[in-house]
């Protein structure tokens, strides 16, 4: 059975398929917590749920949220779908795996569209309005050893994404690549891409990449050192307080000299419109299900 996709919700395409392949290679234990950002039709979240994950899907568009819920019911998958801006609806939660297929197409406008089909792929002058925000937000939603899988176009700065993820302490690398022809939207902007130096003259293809970023687990030796230091500090404080109580009927605050009774005064298209939608898993043996909330680019 294929996914339903009403007008205005992104049809799963080449970027979705590449991300699904990367997802299929990830080890998901039963009950693993997963989050799919910019979920659209919910394909990626459903693929995780069908593997036993406790899956959550998020999208800012009401139509995408409704579509993802309907597709989950049709597939008889247990899926939590929330509406909001990137990670805002799941603030304070941690996930073992986060997938993201955000808008990433460079556009003449410097701001993201407030509505309409272009909202599904336009991402500012350099295509990084959503990519940079996701990079900054990733550590807050990843559990220790948690994995982020992020798909984007070569036109929107792969090196910049790797640098941004590494800057927030994640280990990041490219794990999948695919070259594909421009679709309708990309073709219409080809001359503009050339003038900006995003593609060589005459180029009508883009490379899609999946970046895998991992949040390192805490270093046990650091924890041991911190515990030892804490114990020593506690013992020292207790000793000081004990000594102070001998000379004063009101023990001073921890770390305060015994002679002082009070302290002084004192900082979140592969958009390829016109391309053939990605087949469902039943049509593509060995591949997890195809994603999302954008018209074909």
PDB file of C-alpha atoms in Angstrom:
ATOM      1  CA  UNK A   1       0.000   0.000   0.000  1.00  0.00           C
ATOM      2  CA  UNK A   2       1.345   3.418  -0.958  1.00  0.00           C
ATOM      3  CA  UNK A   3       1.499   6.464   1.280  1.00  0.00           C
ATOM      4  CA  UNK A   4      -1.239   9.030   0.894  1.00  0.00           C
ATOM      5  CA  UNK A   5      -0.027  12.523  -0.017  1.00  0.00           C
ATOM      6  CA  UNK A   6      -2.499  15.386  -0.353  1.00  0.00           C
ATOM      7  CA  UNK A   7      -1.557  18.530  -2.289  1.00  0.00           C
ATOM      8  CA  UNK A   8       1.046  20.623  -0.508  1.00  0.00           C
ATOM      9  CA  UNK A   9       2.727  17.702   1.267  1.00  0.00           C
ATOM     10  CA  UNK A  10       6.135  16.704  -0.075  1.00  0.00           C
ATOM     11  CA  UNK A  11       6.257  13.536  -2.158  1.00  0.00           C
ATOM     12  CA  UNK A  12       9.066  11.137  -1.127  1.00  0.00           C
ATOM     13  CA  UNK A  13      11.848  11.382  -3.716  1.00  0.00           C
ATOM     14  CA  UNK A  14      15.567  10.757  -4.198  1.00  0.00           C
ATOM     15  CA  UNK A  15      16.611  12.423  -0.951  1.00  0.00           C
ATOM     16  CA  UNK A  16      14.042  10.369   0.954  1.00  0.00           C
ATOM     17  CA  UNK A  17      15.241   7.131  -0.620  1.00  0.00           C
ATOM     18  CA  UNK A  18      18.873   7.877   0.217  1.00  0.00           C
ATOM     19  CA  UNK A  19      17.998   8.661   3.819  1.00  0.00           C
ATOM     20  CA  UNK A  20      15.899   5.504   4.080  1.00  0.00           C
ATOM     21  CA  UNK A  21      18.854   3.442   2.918  1.00  0.00           C
ATOM     22  CA  UNK A  22      21.016   5.028   5.610  1.00  0.00           C
ATOM     23  CA  UNK A  23      18.298   4.386   8.197  1.00  0.00           C
ATOM     24  CA  UNK A  24      18.119   0.729   7.171  1.00  0.00           C
ATOM     25  CA  UNK A  25      21.817   0.364   8.021  1.00  0.00           C
ATOM     26  CA  UNK A  26      21.350   1.677  11.553  1.00  0.00           C
ATOM     27  CA  UNK A  27      20.943  -0.781  14.401  1.00  0.00           C
ATOM     28  CA  UNK A  28      17.610  -0.136  16.113  1.00  0.00           C
ATOM     29  CA  UNK A  29      16.929  -2.093  19.269  1.00  0.00           C
ATOM     30  CA  UNK A  30      13.272  -2.710  20.214  1.00  0.00           C
ATOM     31  CA  UNK A  31      11.966   0.347  22.005  1.00  0.00           C
ATOM     32  CA  UNK A  32      14.670   2.674  20.700  1.00  0.00           C
ATOM     33  CA  UNK A  33      13.526   6.294  20.760  1.00  0.00           C
ATOM     34  CA  UNK A  34      13.491   7.914  17.289  1.00  0.00           C
ATOM     35  CA  UNK A  35      12.563  11.359  16.020  1.00  0.00           C
ATOM     36  CA  UNK A  36      11.888  12.389  12.420  1.00  0.00           C
ATOM     37  CA  UNK A  37      12.096  16.141  11.765  1.00  0.00           C
ATOM     38  CA  UNK A  38      10.190  17.741   8.856  1.00  0.00           C
ATOM     39  CA  UNK A  39       8.339  14.457   8.558  1.00  0.00           C
ATOM     40  CA  UNK A  40       5.897  15.266   5.727  1.00  0.00           C
ATOM     41  CA  UNK A  41       4.134  12.012   4.851  1.00  0.00           C
ATOM     42  CA  UNK A  42       5.799  10.323   7.828  1.00  0.00           C
ATOM     43  CA  UNK A  43       7.647   7.747   5.726  1.00  0.00           C
ATOM     44  CA  UNK A  44      10.884   7.780   7.721  1.00  0.00           C
ATOM     45  CA  UNK A  45       9.136   7.710  11.087  1.00  0.00           C
ATOM     46  CA  UNK A  46       6.927   4.846   9.944  1.00  0.00           C
ATOM     47  CA  UNK A  47       9.982   2.921   8.723  1.00  0.00           C
ATOM     48  CA  UNK A  48      11.506   3.261  12.202  1.00  0.00           C
ATOM     49  CA  UNK A  49       8.239   2.306  13.929  1.00  0.00           C
ATOM     50  CA  UNK A  50       7.922  -0.836  11.820  1.00  0.00           C
ATOM     51  CA  UNK A  51      11.295  -1.909  13.184  1.00  0.00           C
ATOM     52  CA  UNK A  52      10.058  -1.675  16.757  1.00  0.00           C
ATOM     53  CA  UNK A  53      11.134   1.864  17.612  1.00  0.00           C
ATOM     54  CA  UNK A  54       9.169   4.257  19.797  1.00  0.00           C
ATOM     55  CA  UNK A  55       8.857   6.720  16.944  1.00  0.00           C
ATOM     56  CA  UNK A  56       8.002  10.408  17.029  1.00  0.00           C
ATOM     57  CA  UNK A  57       7.437  12.567  13.951  1.00  0.00           C
ATOM     58  CA  UNK A  58       7.465  16.360  13.872  1.00  0.00           C
ATOM     59  CA  UNK A  59       6.477  18.938  11.261  1.00  0.00           C
ATOM     60  CA  UNK A  60       5.496  22.600  11.306  1.00  0.00           C
ATOM     61  CA  UNK A  61       2.790  22.175   8.657  1.00  0.00           C
ATOM     62  CA  UNK A  62      -0.678  21.100   9.781  1.00  0.00           C
ATOM     63  CA  UNK A  63      -1.278  19.221   6.505  1.00  0.00           C
ATOM     64  CA  UNK A  64       1.891  17.185   7.000  1.00  0.00           C
ATOM     65  CA  UNK A  65       0.971  16.319  10.593  1.00  0.00           C
ATOM     66  CA  UNK A  66      -2.461  15.087   9.520  1.00  0.00           C
ATOM     67  CA  UNK A  67      -0.960  13.132   6.615  1.00  0.00           C
ATOM     68  CA  UNK A  68       1.641  11.422   8.789  1.00  0.00           C
ATOM     69  CA  UNK A  69      -1.029  10.398  11.296  1.00  0.00           C
ATOM     70  CA  UNK A  70      -3.238   8.982   8.543  1.00  0.00           C
ATOM     71  CA  UNK A  71      -0.357   7.049   6.982  1.00  0.00           C
ATOM     72  CA  UNK A  72       0.588   5.607  10.369  1.00  0.00           C
ATOM     73  CA  UNK A  73      -2.980   4.389  10.871  1.00  0.00           C
ATOM     74  CA  UNK A  74      -3.071   2.913   7.376  1.00  0.00           C
ATOM     75  CA  UNK A  75       0.159   1.062   8.107  1.00  0.00           C
ATOM     76  CA  UNK A  76      -1.084   0.107  11.588  1.00  0.00           C
ATOM     77  CA  UNK A  77       1.984   1.688  13.141  1.00  0.00           C
ATOM     78  CA  UNK A  78       2.204   3.214  16.565  1.00  0.00           C
ATOM     79  CA  UNK A  79       3.502   6.704  15.852  1.00  0.00           C
ATOM     80  CA  UNK A  80       3.440   9.903  17.876  1.00  0.00           C
ATOM     81  CA  UNK A  81       3.076  12.935  15.582  1.00  0.00           C
ATOM     82  CA  UNK A  82       3.581  16.432  16.954  1.00  0.00           C
ATOM     83  CA  UNK A  83       3.304  19.836  15.324  1.00  0.00           C
ATOM     84  CA  UNK A  84       5.856  22.590  15.799  1.00  0.00           C
ATOM     85  CA  UNK A  85       9.089  24.213  14.719  1.00  0.00           C
ATOM     86  CA  UNK A  86      11.838  21.568  14.502  1.00  0.00           C
ATOM     87  CA  UNK A  87      12.666  20.294  18.025  1.00  0.00           C
ATOM     88  CA  UNK A  88      10.426  22.724  19.931  1.00  0.00           C
ATOM     89  CA  UNK A  89       7.580  20.172  20.423  1.00  0.00           C
ATOM     90  CA  UNK A  90       9.982  17.656  22.024  1.00  0.00           C
ATOM     91  CA  UNK A  91      12.032  20.026  24.181  1.00  0.00           C
ATOM     92  CA  UNK A  92      13.638  18.184  27.083  1.00  0.00           C
ATOM     93  CA  UNK A  93      13.372  14.742  25.448  1.00  0.00           C
ATOM     94  CA  UNK A  94      16.302  12.618  24.238  1.00  0.00           C
ATOM     95  CA  UNK A  95      16.370  10.255  21.265  1.00  0.00           C
ATOM     96  CA  UNK A  96      18.610   7.394  20.155  1.00  0.00           C
ATOM     97  CA  UNK A  97      18.146   8.256  16.473  1.00  0.00           C
ATOM     98  CA  UNK A  98      17.091  11.482  14.766  1.00  0.00           C
ATOM     99  CA  UNK A  99      16.418  11.692  11.021  1.00  0.00           C
ATOM    100  CA  UNK A 100      16.000  14.951   9.127  1.00  0.00           C
ATOM    101  CA  UNK A 101      15.180  15.818   5.524  1.00  0.00           C
ATOM    102  CA  UNK A 102      14.663  19.582   5.827  1.00  0.00           C
ATOM    103  CA  UNK A 103      14.219  22.215   3.116  1.00  0.00           C
ATOM    104  CA  UNK A 104      17.721  22.918   1.761  1.00  0.00           C
ATOM    105  CA  UNK A 105      17.396  24.465  -1.709  1.00  0.00           C
ATOM    106  CA  UNK A 106      19.171  27.852  -2.115  1.00  0.00           C
ATOM    107  CA  UNK A 107      16.644  30.513  -3.060  1.00  0.00           C
ATOM    108  CA  UNK A 108      16.782  34.162  -4.181  1.00  0.00           C
ATOM    109  CA  UNK A 109      14.855  35.162  -1.060  1.00  0.00           C
ATOM    110  CA  UNK A 110      16.874  35.342   2.144  1.00  0.00           C
ATOM    111  CA  UNK A 111      13.955  34.383   4.385  1.00  0.00           C
ATOM    112  CA  UNK A 112      12.022  31.112   4.417  1.00  0.00           C
ATOM    113  CA  UNK A 113       8.563  31.241   2.820  1.00  0.00           C
ATOM    114  CA  UNK A 114       5.746  31.613   5.340  1.00  0.00           C
ATOM    115  CA  UNK A 115       3.498  29.296   3.345  1.00  0.00           C
ATOM    116  CA  UNK A 116       2.797  27.735  -0.026  1.00  0.00           C
ATOM    117  CA  UNK A 117       4.562  24.849  -1.786  1.00  0.00           C
ATOM    118  CA  UNK A 118       7.984  26.559  -1.761  1.00  0.00           C
ATOM    119  CA  UNK A 119       8.035  26.305   2.024  1.00  0.00           C
ATOM    120  CA  UNK A 120       8.827  22.639   1.501  1.00  0.00           C
ATOM    121  CA  UNK A 121      12.161  23.245  -0.229  1.00  0.00           C
ATOM    122  CA  UNK A 122      13.306  26.904  -0.117  1.00  0.00           C
ATOM    123  CA  UNK A 123      15.842  27.548   2.650  1.00  0.00           C
ATOM    124  CA  UNK A 124      17.239  31.027   2.182  1.00  0.00           C
ATOM    125  CA  UNK A 125      20.025  32.454   0.053  1.00  0.00           C
ATOM    126  CA  UNK A 126      22.504  29.672   0.851  1.00  0.00           C
ATOM    127  CA  UNK A 127      20.004  26.879   1.578  1.00  0.00           C
ATOM    128  CA  UNK A 128      21.082  26.696   5.213  1.00  0.00           C
ATOM    129  CA  UNK A 129      18.246  28.287   7.201  1.00  0.00           C
ATOM    130  CA  UNK A 130      17.092  24.923   8.548  1.00  0.00           C
ATOM    131  CA  UNK A 131      20.382  23.037   8.286  1.00  0.00           C
ATOM    132  CA  UNK A 132      22.208  25.395  10.652  1.00  0.00           C
ATOM    133  CA  UNK A 133      19.379  25.311  13.181  1.00  0.00           C
ATOM    134  CA  UNK A 134      19.299  21.521  13.163  1.00  0.00           C
ATOM    135  CA  UNK A 135      23.052  21.377  13.696  1.00  0.00           C
ATOM    136  CA  UNK A 136      22.800  23.673  16.708  1.00  0.00           C
ATOM    137  CA  UNK A 137      19.822  21.804  18.184  1.00  0.00           C
ATOM    138  CA  UNK A 138      21.109  18.253  17.665  1.00  0.00           C
ATOM    139  CA  UNK A 139      23.051  17.844  20.945  1.00  0.00           C
ATOM    140  CA  UNK A 140      19.969  18.823  22.959  1.00  0.00           C
ATOM    141  CA  UNK A 141      17.827  16.003  21.527  1.00  0.00           C
ATOM    142  CA  UNK A 142      20.421  13.236  21.150  1.00  0.00           C
ATOM    143  CA  UNK A 143      20.974  10.712  23.918  1.00  0.00           C
ATOM    144  CA  UNK A 144      24.585   9.676  24.608  1.00  0.00           C
ATOM    145  CA  UNK A 145      25.724   7.655  21.574  1.00  0.00           C
ATOM    146  CA  UNK A 146      22.634   8.977  19.769  1.00  0.00           C
ATOM    147  CA  UNK A 147      22.799   9.297  15.971  1.00  0.00           C
ATOM    148  CA  UNK A 148      21.634  12.071  13.655  1.00  0.00           C
ATOM    149  CA  UNK A 149      21.051  11.224   9.972  1.00  0.00           C
ATOM    150  CA  UNK A 150      20.700  14.381   7.892  1.00  0.00           C
ATOM    151  CA  UNK A 151      20.225  14.586   4.112  1.00  0.00           C
ATOM    152  CA  UNK A 152      21.045  17.646   2.008  1.00  0.00           C
ATOM    153  CA  UNK A 153      22.250  18.836  -1.395  1.00  0.00           C
ATOM    154  CA  UNK A 154      25.845  19.599  -2.312  1.00  0.00           C
ATOM    155  CA  UNK A 155      24.605  23.088  -3.290  1.00  0.00           C
ATOM    156  CA  UNK A 156      23.849  23.939   0.330  1.00  0.00           C
ATOM    157  CA  UNK A 157      27.300  23.420   1.805  1.00  0.00           C
ATOM    158  CA  UNK A 158      28.211  19.918   2.941  1.00  0.00           C
ATOM    159  CA  UNK A 159      31.487  21.102   4.484  1.00  0.00           C
ATOM    160  CA  UNK A 160      29.603  23.787   6.414  1.00  0.00           C
ATOM    161  CA  UNK A 161      27.264  21.168   7.900  1.00  0.00           C
ATOM    162  CA  UNK A 162      30.135  18.915   8.931  1.00  0.00           C
ATOM    163  CA  UNK A 163      31.923  21.857  10.551  1.00  0.00           C
ATOM    164  CA  UNK A 164      28.768  22.997  12.372  1.00  0.00           C
ATOM    165  CA  UNK A 165      28.098  19.529  13.784  1.00  0.00           C
ATOM    166  CA  UNK A 166      31.681  19.080  14.904  1.00  0.00           C
ATOM    167  CA  UNK A 167      31.624  22.513  16.512  1.00  0.00           C
ATOM    168  CA  UNK A 168      28.868  21.352  18.896  1.00  0.00           C
ATOM    169  CA  UNK A 169      30.794  18.225  19.879  1.00  0.00           C
ATOM    170  CA  UNK A 170      29.386  15.615  17.497  1.00  0.00           C
ATOM    171  CA  UNK A 171      31.433  13.196  15.406  1.00  0.00           C
ATOM    172  CA  UNK A 172      30.204  13.760  11.839  1.00  0.00           C
ATOM    173  CA  UNK A 173      30.964  12.266   8.424  1.00  0.00           C
ATOM    174  CA  UNK A 174      29.305  11.652   5.061  1.00  0.00           C
ATOM    175  CA  UNK A 175      27.980   8.086   4.834  1.00  0.00           C
ATOM    176  CA  UNK A 176      26.027   8.123   1.543  1.00  0.00           C
ATOM    177  CA  UNK A 177      26.072  10.001  -1.776  1.00  0.00           C
ATOM    178  CA  UNK A 178      23.893  10.053  -4.869  1.00  0.00           C
ATOM    179  CA  UNK A 179      24.108  12.139  -8.058  1.00  0.00           C
ATOM    180  CA  UNK A 180      20.794  13.053  -9.625  1.00  0.00           C
ATOM    181  CA  UNK A 181      19.495  15.441 -12.322  1.00  0.00           C
ATOM    182  CA  UNK A 182      17.893  18.757 -11.442  1.00  0.00           C
ATOM    183  CA  UNK A 183      14.140  18.703 -11.156  1.00  0.00           C
ATOM    184  CA  UNK A 184      11.746  21.464 -12.194  1.00  0.00           C
ATOM    185  CA  UNK A 185      12.565  23.973  -9.433  1.00  0.00           C
ATOM    186  CA  UNK A 186      16.323  23.401  -9.582  1.00  0.00           C
ATOM    187  CA  UNK A 187      16.320  23.685 -13.393  1.00  0.00           C
ATOM    188  CA  UNK A 188      14.443  26.980 -13.222  1.00  0.00           C
ATOM    189  CA  UNK A 189      17.171  28.332 -10.914  1.00  0.00           C
ATOM    190  CA  UNK A 190      20.140  26.849 -12.757  1.00  0.00           C
ATOM    191  CA  UNK A 191      21.318  30.197 -14.205  1.00  0.00           C
ATOM    192  CA  UNK A 192      21.066  31.788 -10.772  1.00  0.00           C
ATOM    193  CA  UNK A 193      23.087  28.913  -9.286  1.00  0.00           C
ATOM    194  CA  UNK A 194      25.728  29.512 -11.966  1.00  0.00           C
ATOM    195  CA  UNK A 195      25.930  33.241 -11.257  1.00  0.00           C
ATOM    196  CA  UNK A 196      26.384  32.517  -7.566  1.00  0.00           C
ATOM    197  CA  UNK A 197      29.071  29.937  -8.258  1.00  0.00           C
ATOM    198  CA  UNK A 198      27.079  27.100  -6.714  1.00  0.00           C
ATOM    199  CA  UNK A 199      27.440  25.014  -9.895  1.00  0.00           C
ATOM    200  CA  UNK A 200      29.762  25.114 -12.883  1.00  0.00           C
ATOM    201  CA  UNK A 201      28.299  26.518 -16.127  1.00  0.00           C
ATOM    202  CA  UNK A 202      26.093  23.959 -17.814  1.00  0.00           C
ATOM    203  CA  UNK A 203      25.799  21.728 -14.736  1.00  0.00           C
ATOM    204  CA  UNK A 204      22.313  20.342 -14.261  1.00  0.00           C
ATOM    205  CA  UNK A 205      22.935  17.736 -11.577  1.00  0.00           C
ATOM    206  CA  UNK A 206      23.306  17.851  -7.824  1.00  0.00           C
ATOM    207  CA  UNK A 207      24.874  15.451  -5.367  1.00  0.00           C
ATOM    208  CA  UNK A 208      22.733  14.388  -2.435  1.00  0.00           C
ATOM    209  CA  UNK A 209      24.549  13.344   0.720  1.00  0.00           C
ATOM    210  CA  UNK A 210      23.591  11.806   4.041  1.00  0.00           C
ATOM    211  CA  UNK A 211      25.631  13.005   7.000  1.00  0.00           C
ATOM    212  CA  UNK A 212      25.826  10.818  10.092  1.00  0.00           C
ATOM    213  CA  UNK A 213      26.636  12.567  13.366  1.00  0.00           C
ATOM    214  CA  UNK A 214      27.080  10.827  16.706  1.00  0.00           C
ATOM    215  CA  UNK A 215      26.926  12.299  20.174  1.00  0.00           C
ATOM    216  CA  UNK A 216      29.820  10.725  22.120  1.00  0.00           C
ATOM    217  CA  UNK A 217      29.093   8.976  25.393  1.00  0.00           C
ATOM    218  CA  UNK A 218      30.512  10.595  28.532  1.00  0.00           C
ATOM    219  CA  UNK A 219      34.116   9.562  29.225  1.00  0.00           C
ATOM    220  CA  UNK A 220      34.088   7.155  32.222  1.00  0.00           C
ATOM    221  CA  UNK A 221      37.481   8.440  33.330  1.00  0.00           C
ATOM    222  CA  UNK A 222      36.082  11.976  33.436  1.00  0.00           C
ATOM    223  CA  UNK A 223      33.158  10.778  35.530  1.00  0.00           C
ATOM    224  CA  UNK A 224      35.527   8.942  37.882  1.00  0.00           C
ATOM    225  CA  UNK A 225      37.715  12.016  38.247  1.00  0.00           C
ATOM    226  CA  UNK A 226      34.683  14.208  38.878  1.00  0.00           C
ATOM    227  CA  UNK A 227      33.377  11.751  41.488  1.00  0.00           C
ATOM    228  CA  UNK A 228      36.734  11.656  43.270  1.00  0.00           C
ATOM    229  CA  UNK A 229      36.958  15.433  43.248  1.00  0.00           C
ATOM    230  CA  UNK A 230      33.400  15.718  44.538  1.00  0.00           C
ATOM    231  CA  UNK A 231      34.102  13.264  47.353  1.00  0.00           C
ATOM    232  CA  UNK A 232      37.273  15.090  48.323  1.00  0.00           C
ATOM    233  CA  UNK A 233      35.446  18.423  48.235  1.00  0.00           C
ATOM    234  CA  UNK A 234      32.623  17.067  50.393  1.00  0.00           C
ATOM    235  CA  UNK A 235      35.083  15.634  52.921  1.00  0.00           C
ATOM    236  CA  UNK A 236      36.999  18.896  53.033  1.00  0.00           C
ATOM    237  CA  UNK A 237      33.811  20.908  53.497  1.00  0.00           C
ATOM    238  CA  UNK A 238      32.604  18.588  56.248  1.00  0.00           C
ATOM    239  CA  UNK A 239      35.947  18.879  58.016  1.00  0.00           C
ATOM    240  CA  UNK A 240      35.868  22.675  57.800  1.00  0.00           C
ATOM    241  CA  UNK A 241      32.290  22.816  59.064  1.00  0.00           C
ATOM    242  CA  UNK A 242      33.154  20.492  61.958  1.00  0.00           C
ATOM    243  CA  UNK A 243      36.089  22.650  62.973  1.00  0.00           C
ATOM    244  CA  UNK A 244      33.981  25.796  62.713  1.00  0.00           C
ATOM    245  CA  UNK A 245      31.289  24.362  64.967  1.00  0.00           C
ATOM    246  CA  UNK A 246      33.785  24.113  67.825  1.00  0.00           C
ATOM    247  CA  UNK A 247      34.374  27.870  67.847  1.00  0.00           C
ATOM    248  CA  UNK A 248      30.926  29.131  66.815  1.00  0.00           C
ATOM    249  CA  UNK A 249      27.423  28.258  67.878  1.00  0.00           C
ATOM    250  CA  UNK A 250      26.244  28.990  64.262  1.00  0.00           C
ATOM    251  CA  UNK A 251      28.339  26.982  61.731  1.00  0.00           C
ATOM    252  CA  UNK A 252      29.335  29.100  58.721  1.00  0.00           C
ATOM    253  CA  UNK A 253      28.203  28.223  55.167  1.00  0.00           C
ATOM    254  CA  UNK A 254      30.353  25.651  53.337  1.00  0.00           C
ATOM    255  CA  UNK A 255      33.624  27.185  52.245  1.00  0.00           C
ATOM    256  CA  UNK A 256      33.152  30.297  54.497  1.00  0.00           C
ATOM    257  CA  UNK A 257      35.935  31.038  57.017  1.00  0.00           C
ATOM    258  CA  UNK A 258      34.981  30.324  60.633  1.00  0.00           C
ATOM    259  CA  UNK A 259      35.643  33.932  61.565  1.00  0.00           C
ATOM    260  CA  UNK A 260      32.910  35.197  59.182  1.00  0.00           C
ATOM    261  CA  UNK A 261      29.261  34.817  60.112  1.00  0.00           C
ATOM    262  CA  UNK A 262      27.940  35.969  56.696  1.00  0.00           C
ATOM    263  CA  UNK A 263      29.374  36.291  53.176  1.00  0.00           C
ATOM    264  CA  UNK A 264      30.270  39.664  51.748  1.00  0.00           C
ATOM    265  CA  UNK A 265      28.184  41.025  48.825  1.00  0.00           C
ATOM    266  CA  UNK A 266      28.846  39.476  46.090  1.00  0.00           C
ATOM    267  CA  UNK A 267      23.637  31.529  29.460  1.00  0.00           C
ATOM    268  CA  UNK A 268      17.119  24.317  14.055  1.00  0.00           C
ATOM    269  CA  UNK A 269      15.323  19.016  -3.387  1.00  0.00           C
ATOM    270  CA  UNK A 270      17.221  15.986  -3.672  1.00  0.00           C
ATOM    271  CA  UNK A 271      14.140  18.290  -3.662  1.00  0.00           C
ATOM    272  CA  UNK A 272      13.445  17.357  -7.176  1.00  0.00           C
ATOM    273  CA  UNK A 273      10.015  18.417  -8.464  1.00  0.00           C
ATOM    274  CA  UNK A 274       8.809  16.496 -11.417  1.00  0.00           C
ATOM    275  CA  UNK A 275      10.783  13.393 -10.453  1.00  0.00           C
ATOM    276  CA  UNK A 276       9.101  10.064 -10.132  1.00  0.00           C
ATOM    277  CA  UNK A 277       8.029   9.373  -6.511  1.00  0.00           C
ATOM    278  CA  UNK A 278      10.058   6.774  -4.647  1.00  0.00           C
ATOM    279  CA  UNK A 279       8.367   3.341  -4.607  1.00  0.00           C
ATOM    280  CA  UNK A 280       7.172   1.910  -1.338  1.00  0.00           C
ATOM    281  CA  UNK A 281       9.126  -0.848   0.444  1.00  0.00           C
ATOM    282  CA  UNK A 282       6.853  -3.513  -0.999  1.00  0.00           C
ATOM    283  CA  UNK A 283       7.931  -2.362  -4.466  1.00  0.00           C
ATOM    284  CA  UNK A 284      11.638  -2.114  -3.584  1.00  0.00           C
ATOM    285  CA  UNK A 285      12.775  -5.362  -1.900  1.00  0.00           C
ATOM    286  CA  UNK A 286      15.492  -4.913   0.678  1.00  0.00           C
ATOM    287  CA  UNK A 287      14.840  -1.193   1.207  1.00  0.00           C
ATOM    288  CA  UNK A 288      13.057   0.409   4.109  1.00  0.00           C
ATOM    289  CA  UNK A 289       9.969   2.453   3.406  1.00  0.00           C
ATOM    290  CA  UNK A 290      10.422   5.905   1.325  1.00  0.00           C
ATOM    291  CA  UNK A 291       9.439  11.137   3.165  1.00  0.00           C
ATOM    292  CA  UNK A 292       7.518  14.376   3.340  1.00  0.00           C
ATOM    293  CA  UNK A 293       6.066  17.824   3.289  1.00  0.00           C
ATOM    294  CA  UNK A 294       7.112  19.402   0.037  1.00  0.00           C
ATOM    295  CA  UNK A 295       5.838  19.419  -3.474  1.00  0.00           C
ATOM    296  CA  UNK A 296       8.175  17.817  -5.980  1.00  0.00           C
ATOM    297  CA  UNK A 297      11.102  20.159  -6.538  1.00  0.00           C
TER     298      UNK A 297
END
